[in-house]
XYZ file of C-alpha atoms in Angstrom:
606
model
C 0.000 0.000 0.000
C 1.416 3.407 -0.922
C 1.766 6.169 1.645
C -1.097 8.133 0.092
C -3.316 5.074 -0.059
C -2.491 4.379 3.583
C -3.541 7.882 4.498
C -6.806 7.452 2.677
C -7.363 4.201 4.501
C -6.609 5.794 7.847
C -8.922 8.695 7.131
C -11.684 6.235 6.365
C -11.083 4.431 9.620
C -9.730 1.332 7.924
C -7.429 -1.052 9.737
C -5.457 -4.104 8.752
C -5.118 -7.313 10.694
C -1.970 -9.369 10.993
C -2.118 -12.868 9.601
C -2.268 -15.701 12.102
C 0.797 -17.764 12.824
C 1.282 -21.278 11.592
C 1.929 -23.625 14.489
C 4.415 -26.484 14.547
C 8.087 -27.240 14.969
C 10.551 -27.906 12.149
C 12.327 -31.148 11.529
C 13.785 -30.419 8.085
C 17.383 -29.141 8.221
C 16.874 -27.268 4.961
C 14.575 -24.889 6.831
C 17.336 -23.567 9.067
C 18.927 -21.050 6.751
C 17.556 -17.546 6.615
C 18.988 -17.004 3.131
C 17.178 -17.832 -0.068
C 17.360 -21.665 -0.088
C 17.364 -21.733 -3.883
C 20.663 -19.840 -3.914
C 22.470 -21.747 -1.173
C 24.910 -23.602 -3.408
C 28.107 -22.784 -1.571
C 28.285 -25.354 1.198
C 31.589 -25.939 3.009
C 34.122 -28.063 1.173
C 37.707 -28.003 2.544
C 39.253 -28.760 -0.835
C 37.494 -25.828 -2.469
C 38.617 -23.540 0.321
C 42.248 -24.492 -0.207
C 42.030 -24.148 -3.968
C 40.346 -20.774 -3.589
C 43.203 -19.453 -1.462
C 46.009 -20.902 -3.587
C 44.853 -20.850 -7.181
C 42.662 -17.793 -7.397
C 45.238 -15.298 -6.132
C 42.730 -14.477 -3.464
C 44.848 -11.894 -1.682
C 45.446 -9.918 -4.869
C 41.816 -10.140 -5.918
C 40.390 -9.155 -2.562
C 42.867 -6.371 -1.949
C 43.543 -4.520 1.281
C 41.216 -2.443 3.445
C 41.274 1.179 2.408
C 42.368 0.399 -1.148
C 40.483 0.273 -4.449
C 38.068 -1.427 -5.035
C 37.446 -1.263 -1.266
C 36.002 -4.761 -0.933
C 37.430 -4.981 2.583
C 36.369 -1.524 3.722
C 36.999 2.096 2.843
C 39.542 2.753 5.618
C 42.840 0.907 6.235
C 42.163 0.156 9.903
C 38.381 0.538 9.944
C 37.003 0.332 13.495
C 40.464 0.119 15.059
C 40.708 3.840 14.361
C 37.083 4.920 14.634
C 33.884 3.088 15.489
C 30.794 3.403 13.377
C 28.296 6.120 14.257
C 25.546 4.792 16.516
C 22.529 6.522 15.088
C 19.202 5.331 16.473
C 16.236 6.266 14.297
C 13.665 8.229 16.307
C 10.582 10.292 15.702
C 7.009 10.252 16.928
C 4.212 12.539 17.953
C 4.935 16.200 18.300
C 8.208 18.057 17.930
C 8.403 18.373 21.714
C 8.171 14.641 22.326
C 10.724 13.730 19.687
C 13.065 16.437 20.958
C 12.950 14.816 24.400
C 13.673 11.371 22.926
C 16.667 12.738 20.989
C 18.105 14.305 24.123
C 17.508 11.026 25.974
C 19.406 9.011 23.342
C 22.339 11.431 23.368
C 22.541 11.207 27.150
C 22.835 7.416 26.849
C 25.725 7.401 24.407
C 24.230 7.795 20.956
C 26.701 9.531 18.634
C 24.446 10.718 15.802
C 20.817 11.768 15.352
C 18.328 10.200 12.945
C 14.862 11.635 12.407
C 11.732 9.791 11.322
C 8.922 11.917 9.906
C 5.268 10.996 9.791
C 3.507 10.210 6.528
C 1.753 13.593 6.133
C 5.124 15.363 6.371
C 6.598 12.944 3.858
C 3.690 13.487 1.466
C 3.635 17.262 1.645
C 0.466 17.532 3.721
C 0.109 19.781 6.744
C -1.070 18.322 10.038
C -4.516 19.862 9.545
C -5.093 18.409 6.081
C -8.127 16.071 5.920
C -5.999 13.205 4.597
C -3.567 13.616 7.488
C -6.072 12.737 10.146
C -5.177 9.437 11.781
C -1.539 9.601 10.689
C -0.224 12.748 12.356
C 2.778 11.850 14.500
C 2.212 8.144 13.963
C 5.084 6.816 11.813
C 7.361 9.699 12.775
C 7.374 13.230 14.056
C 4.957 15.737 12.561
C 6.620 18.798 11.027
C 4.465 21.300 9.182
C 6.481 24.491 9.524
C 9.747 26.045 10.633
C 8.176 26.560 14.053
C 7.947 22.770 14.468
C 11.555 22.307 13.365
C 12.716 24.972 15.827
C 11.089 22.996 18.630
C 12.338 19.664 17.304
C 15.992 20.761 17.261
C 15.930 22.920 20.381
C 19.026 22.468 22.533
C 20.685 19.974 20.193
C 24.337 20.672 19.267
C 23.869 20.939 15.488
C 27.479 21.916 14.934
C 28.777 18.883 16.828
C 26.400 15.968 16.158
C 25.486 14.865 12.651
C 21.805 14.802 11.789
C 20.211 12.293 9.435
C 16.710 12.768 8.043
C 14.695 10.056 6.333
C 12.773 12.298 3.988
C 12.448 12.224 0.222
C 9.713 14.014 -1.704
C 9.820 16.927 0.728
C 13.571 16.698 1.385
C 14.380 20.198 0.060
C 11.816 21.716 2.425
C 12.983 19.854 5.524
C 16.635 20.596 4.759
C 15.757 24.269 4.307
C 14.159 24.199 7.752
C 17.339 22.762 9.294
C 19.375 25.502 7.617
C 17.037 28.151 8.967
C 17.246 26.743 12.501
C 21.049 26.500 12.320
C 21.198 30.110 11.185
C 19.080 31.197 14.150
C 21.301 29.190 16.502
C 24.439 30.761 15.019
C 25.839 27.502 13.617
C 27.843 28.158 10.414
C 26.839 26.086 7.400
C 30.345 24.685 7.012
C 29.959 23.068 10.451
C 26.643 21.399 9.682
C 27.053 17.652 9.197
C 24.316 15.253 8.285
C 22.396 13.407 5.635
C 19.089 13.847 3.903
C 17.788 10.709 2.208
C 16.497 12.496 -0.922
C 16.204 9.186 -2.797
C 12.929 9.587 -4.624
C 13.412 6.785 -7.161
C 12.976 4.010 -4.634
C 9.692 5.603 -3.577
C 8.191 4.703 -6.965
C 9.620 1.185 -6.761
C 8.781 0.144 -3.240
C 7.844 2.720 -0.621
C 5.185 4.977 -2.085
C 5.789 8.363 -0.447
C 6.171 10.296 -3.683
C 4.280 13.424 -4.644
C 5.353 14.558 -8.102
C 6.066 12.542 -11.271
C 9.576 11.057 -11.584
C 11.164 13.705 -13.828
C 10.397 16.809 -11.717
C 11.189 14.776 -8.622
C 14.618 14.044 -10.060
C 15.010 17.760 -10.737
C 14.321 18.538 -7.070
C 16.754 15.839 -5.930
C 19.519 17.244 -8.117
C 18.684 20.808 -7.038
C 19.400 19.725 -3.483
C 22.633 17.958 -4.486
C 23.864 21.040 -6.353
C 22.952 23.348 -3.473
C 24.816 21.208 -0.937
C 27.835 20.983 -3.215
C 27.959 24.772 -3.257
C 27.084 25.648 0.344
C 27.177 22.614 2.680
C 30.564 20.888 2.456
C 29.870 18.418 5.297
C 26.341 17.475 4.319
C 25.456 14.276 2.453
C 22.805 15.424 -0.053
C 21.536 11.952 -0.849
C 21.458 8.548 0.803
C 20.532 6.028 -1.841
C 18.400 3.408 -0.185
C 18.402 -0.297 -0.708
C 16.806 -0.717 2.720
C 13.276 0.010 1.629
C 13.612 -2.229 -1.416
C 14.756 -5.065 0.824
C 11.994 -4.501 3.326
C 9.503 -4.669 0.461
C 10.791 -8.145 -0.377
C 13.885 -7.734 -2.563
C 16.710 -10.245 -2.309
C 20.163 -9.143 -1.173
C 21.382 -9.005 -4.771
C 18.327 -7.012 -5.874
C 18.821 -4.624 -2.977
C 22.283 -3.565 -4.058
C 21.649 -3.942 -7.802
C 18.602 -1.679 -7.832
C 20.072 0.786 -5.336
C 23.258 1.203 -7.337
C 21.254 1.583 -10.547
C 19.355 4.407 -8.857
C 22.610 5.930 -7.625
C 24.018 5.850 -11.138
C 20.912 7.695 -12.372
C 21.445 10.460 -9.782
C 25.125 10.770 -10.659
C 24.264 10.908 -14.363
C 21.654 13.600 -13.745
C 24.016 15.681 -11.607
C 26.774 15.421 -14.202
C 24.224 16.399 -16.829
C 23.572 19.543 -14.772
C 27.256 20.415 -15.202
C 28.546 19.305 -11.801
C 32.036 17.811 -11.579
C 31.640 14.213 -10.447
C 34.485 14.528 -7.943
C 32.888 17.640 -6.464
C 29.702 15.910 -5.278
C 30.190 12.120 -5.459
C 32.259 11.949 -2.229
C 29.115 13.101 -0.393
C 26.837 10.463 -1.960
C 26.001 7.879 0.685
C 23.981 4.677 0.870
C 21.489 3.028 3.183
C 21.264 -0.760 3.351
C 19.312 -3.284 5.362
C 21.002 -5.665 7.756
C 19.214 -8.991 7.637
C 19.556 -12.179 9.604
C 21.768 -14.226 7.299
C 25.003 -13.141 8.902
C 27.446 -14.059 6.156
C 25.285 -13.055 3.227
C 24.707 -9.660 4.789
C 28.398 -9.086 5.452
C 29.168 -10.166 1.887
C 26.517 -7.816 0.544
C 28.251 -4.760 1.920
C 31.579 -5.968 0.493
C 30.061 -6.624 -2.948
C 28.345 -3.233 -3.022
C 31.597 -1.411 -2.250
C 33.455 -3.178 -5.041
C 30.665 -2.618 -7.528
C 30.363 1.082 -6.705
C 34.110 1.696 -6.893
C 34.319 0.178 -10.362
C 31.175 1.943 -11.541
C 32.442 5.352 -10.488
C 35.896 4.862 -11.931
C 35.037 3.131 -15.171
C 31.693 4.667 -16.131
C 31.833 8.155 -14.647
C 35.567 8.740 -14.794
C 35.906 9.635 -11.131
C 39.471 10.391 -10.127
C 39.121 11.055 -6.409
C 39.277 7.907 -4.246
C 36.532 9.401 -2.090
C 34.193 9.386 -5.090
C 34.716 5.615 -5.356
C 34.270 4.834 -1.662
C 30.795 3.587 -0.842
C 29.856 4.926 2.584
C 26.826 3.274 4.105
C 24.369 3.582 6.954
C 22.720 0.307 7.929
C 19.525 -0.464 9.767
C 18.555 -3.839 11.107
C 15.636 -5.355 9.251
C 12.316 -4.522 10.840
C 10.360 -6.930 8.659
C 12.231 -9.862 10.199
C 11.057 -9.023 13.718
C 8.041 -10.897 14.992
C 5.096 -9.982 17.150
C 5.111 -13.547 18.481
C 7.597 -14.109 21.323
C 8.958 -10.586 20.795
C 11.746 -11.048 23.355
C 13.464 -13.196 20.717
C 13.842 -10.071 18.603
C 16.747 -8.999 20.827
C 18.719 -11.979 19.488
C 17.633 -11.225 15.929
C 18.715 -7.607 16.172
C 22.083 -8.633 17.612
C 22.774 -10.934 14.658
C 21.584 -8.332 12.165
C 23.724 -5.609 13.692
C 26.733 -7.920 13.838
C 26.372 -8.660 10.104
C 26.408 -4.946 9.301
C 29.507 -4.422 11.442
C 31.303 -7.383 9.882
C 30.372 -5.900 6.511
C 32.021 -2.580 7.403
C 29.143 -0.145 7.845
C 29.899 3.476 8.731
C 26.714 4.063 10.694
C 24.112 1.795 12.263
C 20.612 1.776 13.690
C 19.578 -1.267 15.701
C 15.837 -1.785 15.978
C 14.172 -2.186 19.345
C 12.781 -5.587 20.244
C 9.192 -4.345 20.474
C 9.014 -2.668 17.059
C 6.841 -5.434 15.640
C 4.230 -4.244 18.131
C 4.573 -0.484 18.008
C 6.887 2.408 18.682
C 9.746 1.531 21.040
C 9.645 2.582 24.655
C 12.586 4.306 26.311
C 13.665 1.005 27.816
C 13.669 -0.982 24.566
C 15.290 1.896 22.671
C 18.074 1.916 25.266
C 18.536 -1.877 24.955
C 18.890 -1.482 21.181
C 21.573 1.149 21.668
C 23.308 -1.027 24.260
C 23.324 -3.878 21.715
C 25.462 -1.756 19.426
C 27.719 -0.773 22.300
C 28.251 -4.415 23.355
C 29.226 -5.347 19.796
C 31.560 -2.358 19.648
C 33.259 -2.671 23.011
C 32.945 -6.311 24.111
C 32.727 -8.644 21.114
C 36.219 -8.184 19.679
C 34.970 -7.923 16.074
C 36.439 -4.435 15.829
C 39.994 -5.729 16.301
C 40.344 -6.535 12.600
C 39.498 -4.337 9.620
C 37.744 -7.168 7.785
C 37.732 -10.297 9.949
C 35.896 -12.410 7.357
C 38.363 -11.714 4.535
C 39.737 -14.834 2.890
C 36.879 -17.063 3.978
C 36.061 -19.078 0.892
C 32.388 -18.991 1.808
C 32.251 -15.226 2.307
C 34.376 -14.442 -0.736
C 32.198 -16.614 -2.958
C 29.086 -15.014 -1.537
C 30.631 -11.620 -2.272
C 31.435 -12.633 -5.842
C 27.985 -14.069 -6.396
C 26.140 -11.042 -5.053
C 28.278 -8.711 -7.121
C 27.652 -10.770 -10.252
C 23.885 -10.969 -9.706
C 23.628 -7.259 -8.896
C 25.530 -6.445 -12.089
C 23.044 -8.530 -14.067
C 20.124 -6.574 -12.619
C 21.840 -3.280 -13.411
C 22.567 -4.426 -16.969
C 18.930 -5.398 -17.475
C 17.802 -1.961 -16.298
C 20.138 -0.405 -18.858
C 18.788 -2.693 -21.584
C 15.263 -1.621 -20.637
C 16.279 1.972 -21.351
C 17.405 3.213 -17.936
C 15.783 3.683 -14.564
C 12.818 5.759 -15.750
C 11.904 3.259 -18.452
C 12.362 0.386 -16.011
C 9.983 2.152 -13.619
C 7.402 2.614 -16.330
C 7.746 -1.038 -17.342
C 7.446 -2.174 -13.739
C 10.644 -4.219 -14.003
C 11.910 -3.706 -10.460
C 8.449 -3.682 -8.937
C 7.649 -7.099 -10.428
C 10.903 -8.696 -9.309
C 10.514 -7.451 -5.747
C 6.918 -8.608 -5.617
C 7.835 -12.053 -6.891
C 10.737 -12.373 -4.430
C 8.430 -11.403 -1.586
C 5.852 -13.924 -2.757
C 8.420 -16.727 -2.908
C 9.599 -15.856 0.585
C 6.087 -16.131 1.980
C 5.521 -19.442 0.197
C 8.691 -20.753 1.862
C 7.455 -19.627 5.259
C 4.020 -21.118 4.701
C 5.520 -24.446 3.576
C 8.051 -24.380 6.450
C 10.965 -24.449 4.071
C 11.991 -21.328 5.971
C 11.503 -21.397 9.740
C 10.708 -18.264 11.705
C 11.095 -19.118 15.372
C 7.932 -18.493 17.298
C 5.846 -18.105 14.143
C 5.882 -21.317 12.087
C 8.199 -23.249 14.384
C 8.767 -23.488 18.133
C 5.557 -21.576 18.670
C 3.986 -21.253 22.091
C 0.288 -21.958 22.361
C -0.069 -19.480 25.218
C 2.339 -16.587 25.073
C 3.167 -13.949 27.637
C 3.333 -11.027 25.264
C 4.837 -7.622 25.642
C 2.303 -4.847 25.737
C 2.282 -2.688 22.627
C 3.903 0.660 23.145
C 1.455 3.069 24.759
C 2.746 5.767 22.431
C 0.926 4.484 19.406
C -2.695 5.110 20.202
C -1.990 7.963 22.552
C -0.262 10.085 19.950
C -2.915 9.555 17.335
C -5.664 10.481 19.764
C -3.956 13.475 21.263
C -2.419 15.185 18.261
C -4.793 14.607 15.437
C -8.289 15.872 16.159
C -10.470 16.095 13.102
C -10.090 19.369 11.246
C -13.078 21.628 11.226
C -15.505 20.664 8.516
C -13.979 17.231 8.016
C -15.715 14.777 10.343
C -13.849 11.501 10.647
C -13.493 8.597 13.022
C -11.103 10.743 15.071
C -14.025 12.704 16.441
C -15.399 9.569 18.013
C -12.193 8.501 19.703
C -12.457 7.125 23.204
C -10.709 9.109 25.887
C -8.038 7.098 27.662
C -8.334 6.693 31.417
C -6.028 8.564 33.764
C -5.589 5.462 35.900
C -5.135 1.722 35.385
C -2.530 -0.237 33.375
C -2.628 1.953 30.238
C -1.983 5.091 32.258
C 0.819 3.485 34.250
C 2.418 2.194 31.054
C 2.352 5.659 29.565
C 4.303 6.948 32.539
C 7.336 5.036 31.249
C 7.347 7.052 28.057
C 9.633 10.031 27.893
C 8.012 13.224 28.942
C 4.432 12.104 29.065
C 4.235 12.311 32.828
C 5.310 15.937 32.726
C 3.493 16.688 29.479
C 0.452 14.478 29.393
C -1.086 16.516 26.598
C 0.414 18.979 24.162
C -0.433 22.506 25.127
C -2.288 22.948 21.853
C -3.250 20.340 19.204
C -1.190 20.623 16.044
C -4.031 21.811 13.779
C -4.723 24.669 16.189
C -1.028 25.503 16.344
C -0.995 25.762 12.562
C -3.987 28.055 12.572
C -2.257 30.259 15.127
C 0.919 30.306 13.024
C -1.009 31.452 9.980
C -2.584 34.249 12.005
C 0.738 35.490 13.398
C 3.006 35.429 10.319
C 3.282 38.106 7.600
C 0.880 36.513 5.133
C 1.489 39.114 2.406
C 5.198 38.350 2.445
C 4.596 34.599 2.605
C 2.239 34.667 -0.374
C 4.683 36.731 -2.424
C 7.514 34.280 -1.749
C 5.298 31.346 -2.652
C 4.480 33.114 -5.937
C 8.196 33.467 -6.657
C 8.736 29.780 -5.932
C 5.978 28.790 -8.327
C 7.393 31.005 -11.067
C 10.880 29.552 -10.542
C 9.448 26.063 -10.823
C 8.115 26.936 -14.272
C 11.628 27.969 -15.239
C 14.697 25.761 -14.735
C 16.035 27.594 -11.685
C 17.465 25.678 -8.760
C 14.526 25.765 -6.342
C 16.454 25.443 -3.081
C 16.984 29.206 -2.524
C 13.301 29.891 -3.189
C 12.209 27.123 -0.832
C 14.541 28.445 1.863
C 12.978 31.909 1.561
C 9.492 30.447 1.886
C 10.474 28.378 4.908
C 11.955 31.406 6.671
C 8.655 33.209 6.120
C 6.925 30.280 7.867
C 5.239 28.930 4.769
C 4.135 25.400 5.610
C 5.161 22.131 4.006
C 1.696 21.794 2.519
C 1.649 25.324 1.113
C 5.037 24.898 -0.560
C 4.103 21.531 -2.017
C 0.785 22.842 -3.268
C 2.580 25.496 -5.318
C 4.843 22.828 -6.800
C 1.854 20.574 -7.464
C 0.408 23.391 -9.568
C 3.468 23.202 -11.840
C 4.562 19.561 -11.666
C 1.269 17.758 -11.078
C 0.937 14.620 -8.964
C 2.086 11.105 -9.722
C -0.488 8.355 -9.905
C 0.860 4.878 -9.316
C 0.601 2.527 -12.241
C -0.607 -0.961 -11.364
C 1.158 -3.857 -12.990
C -0.535 -7.211 -13.615
C 0.369 -10.136 -11.426
C 2.219 -12.630 -13.613
C 3.356 -15.216 -11.092
C 1.623 -18.558 -11.332
């Protein structure tokens, strides 16, 4: 379901129900592997291991850490010199609540910030839009204006801690808000470090939070890249995501093949705009999933680095080593967590995080064990952070730059994933490039079919998920869903005037009993049981207080610039500073660019 379709469903009061678990314990050994069983053709054979090391010139082919093609990592000593950034993804409810969670995570040792935005913000809808009702503050923090961003970032050391934002269609607007806040706080732009995802292509393939058609969306993405190249030397203007493709069902090879094809399209577009590849490519970053198959996941990161290095050098003529170094943020796979026996998710997250570290990630988010049930509590968020810290400081895996190097199994997995990813990229080129592949539904079909095969394997118990289709408990003691989930939706998203919805009939939660006590564990709710003013009313107040003549004039200028080929970032920044809202800015761009309607592709699998 796309983000917009989900909003429509929420506004109509629709809900979805999780499928029931299949009971029974496995006896077939073939069900033990988490990897695709149809691809597991590299079982251990001592003779092959010896021949691999001796006859294939393995050391020469694999290379050294910190050297082209960077199979073994982009730095010579990797974590011996510097650990990865521990960047826990956070965002819910209002700007105040998320601000408190960010401060909490920093106090407990987090070294970078990562913001999740709710669906209305991602889709260019203000918190008081009729379609936003039911989703405000639900999947992330609600940000409608610069006033929200000022609250969200209050007291955070923007010049010292890097800030990552998972935002795409509205990325230029949210980045402009960060710039405006930094300016008010007196933080120079050259000190601002962070990342904005800005990867709109994968939204059409797998995630669905697009607004405009692909071509103008690509224009906005490249506008942001060009602006950062000129004014923000420490900011990553794009984080090309394989994570969302993987979570939609892609295989490991599809994840890196499609993501790198998208990355090549952005690089091509930026070069076509006249940018020097070595001026912006060092700031291109990636975002990959960390799944449960430990060795395949580690190999995936190694294969992606080698593929990217060769692509940049051979196709785009990059000369700077930094342009060829694939830097990656990883997040443990949320789709592999289970609502059944959720305590087991702590073990799953540990394995996932370990795979990313063994693969050489530069930054990592570890999911909380209760995320299959709802938003994480403070306690589970802290355990997830501690998981990273235990791997970093106690496990010993950081003592070697690439501890799996030379393993015949891992090297063959690396080779195979690189080869398969190259085949996917070549097929996209044969189709006519990324835009043509999108129109043809090439990537969408492959991901859908891979997801379907995975579910068939689970249903047939060829793939065992502990607690779901094997080792299930008939009577489980289950964790309570996070109290944040329903509370936020009730408290922050009253129905806008003139738009009656199910929100008007919500049931007030009691101020005593187990629900109330559970809420007391959530950051800040005891002291701030209710926002001082619901977000729609805050927006109305903002519109009354600002200089509306000035705001309208700046929005006019933005719309006119959109008709021309101007870089839109300066115009968007002016609008943001005048407290134009996300929805107002997007509406002006909708007038010029139109809106994208998803094309449905026929189901071809038998």
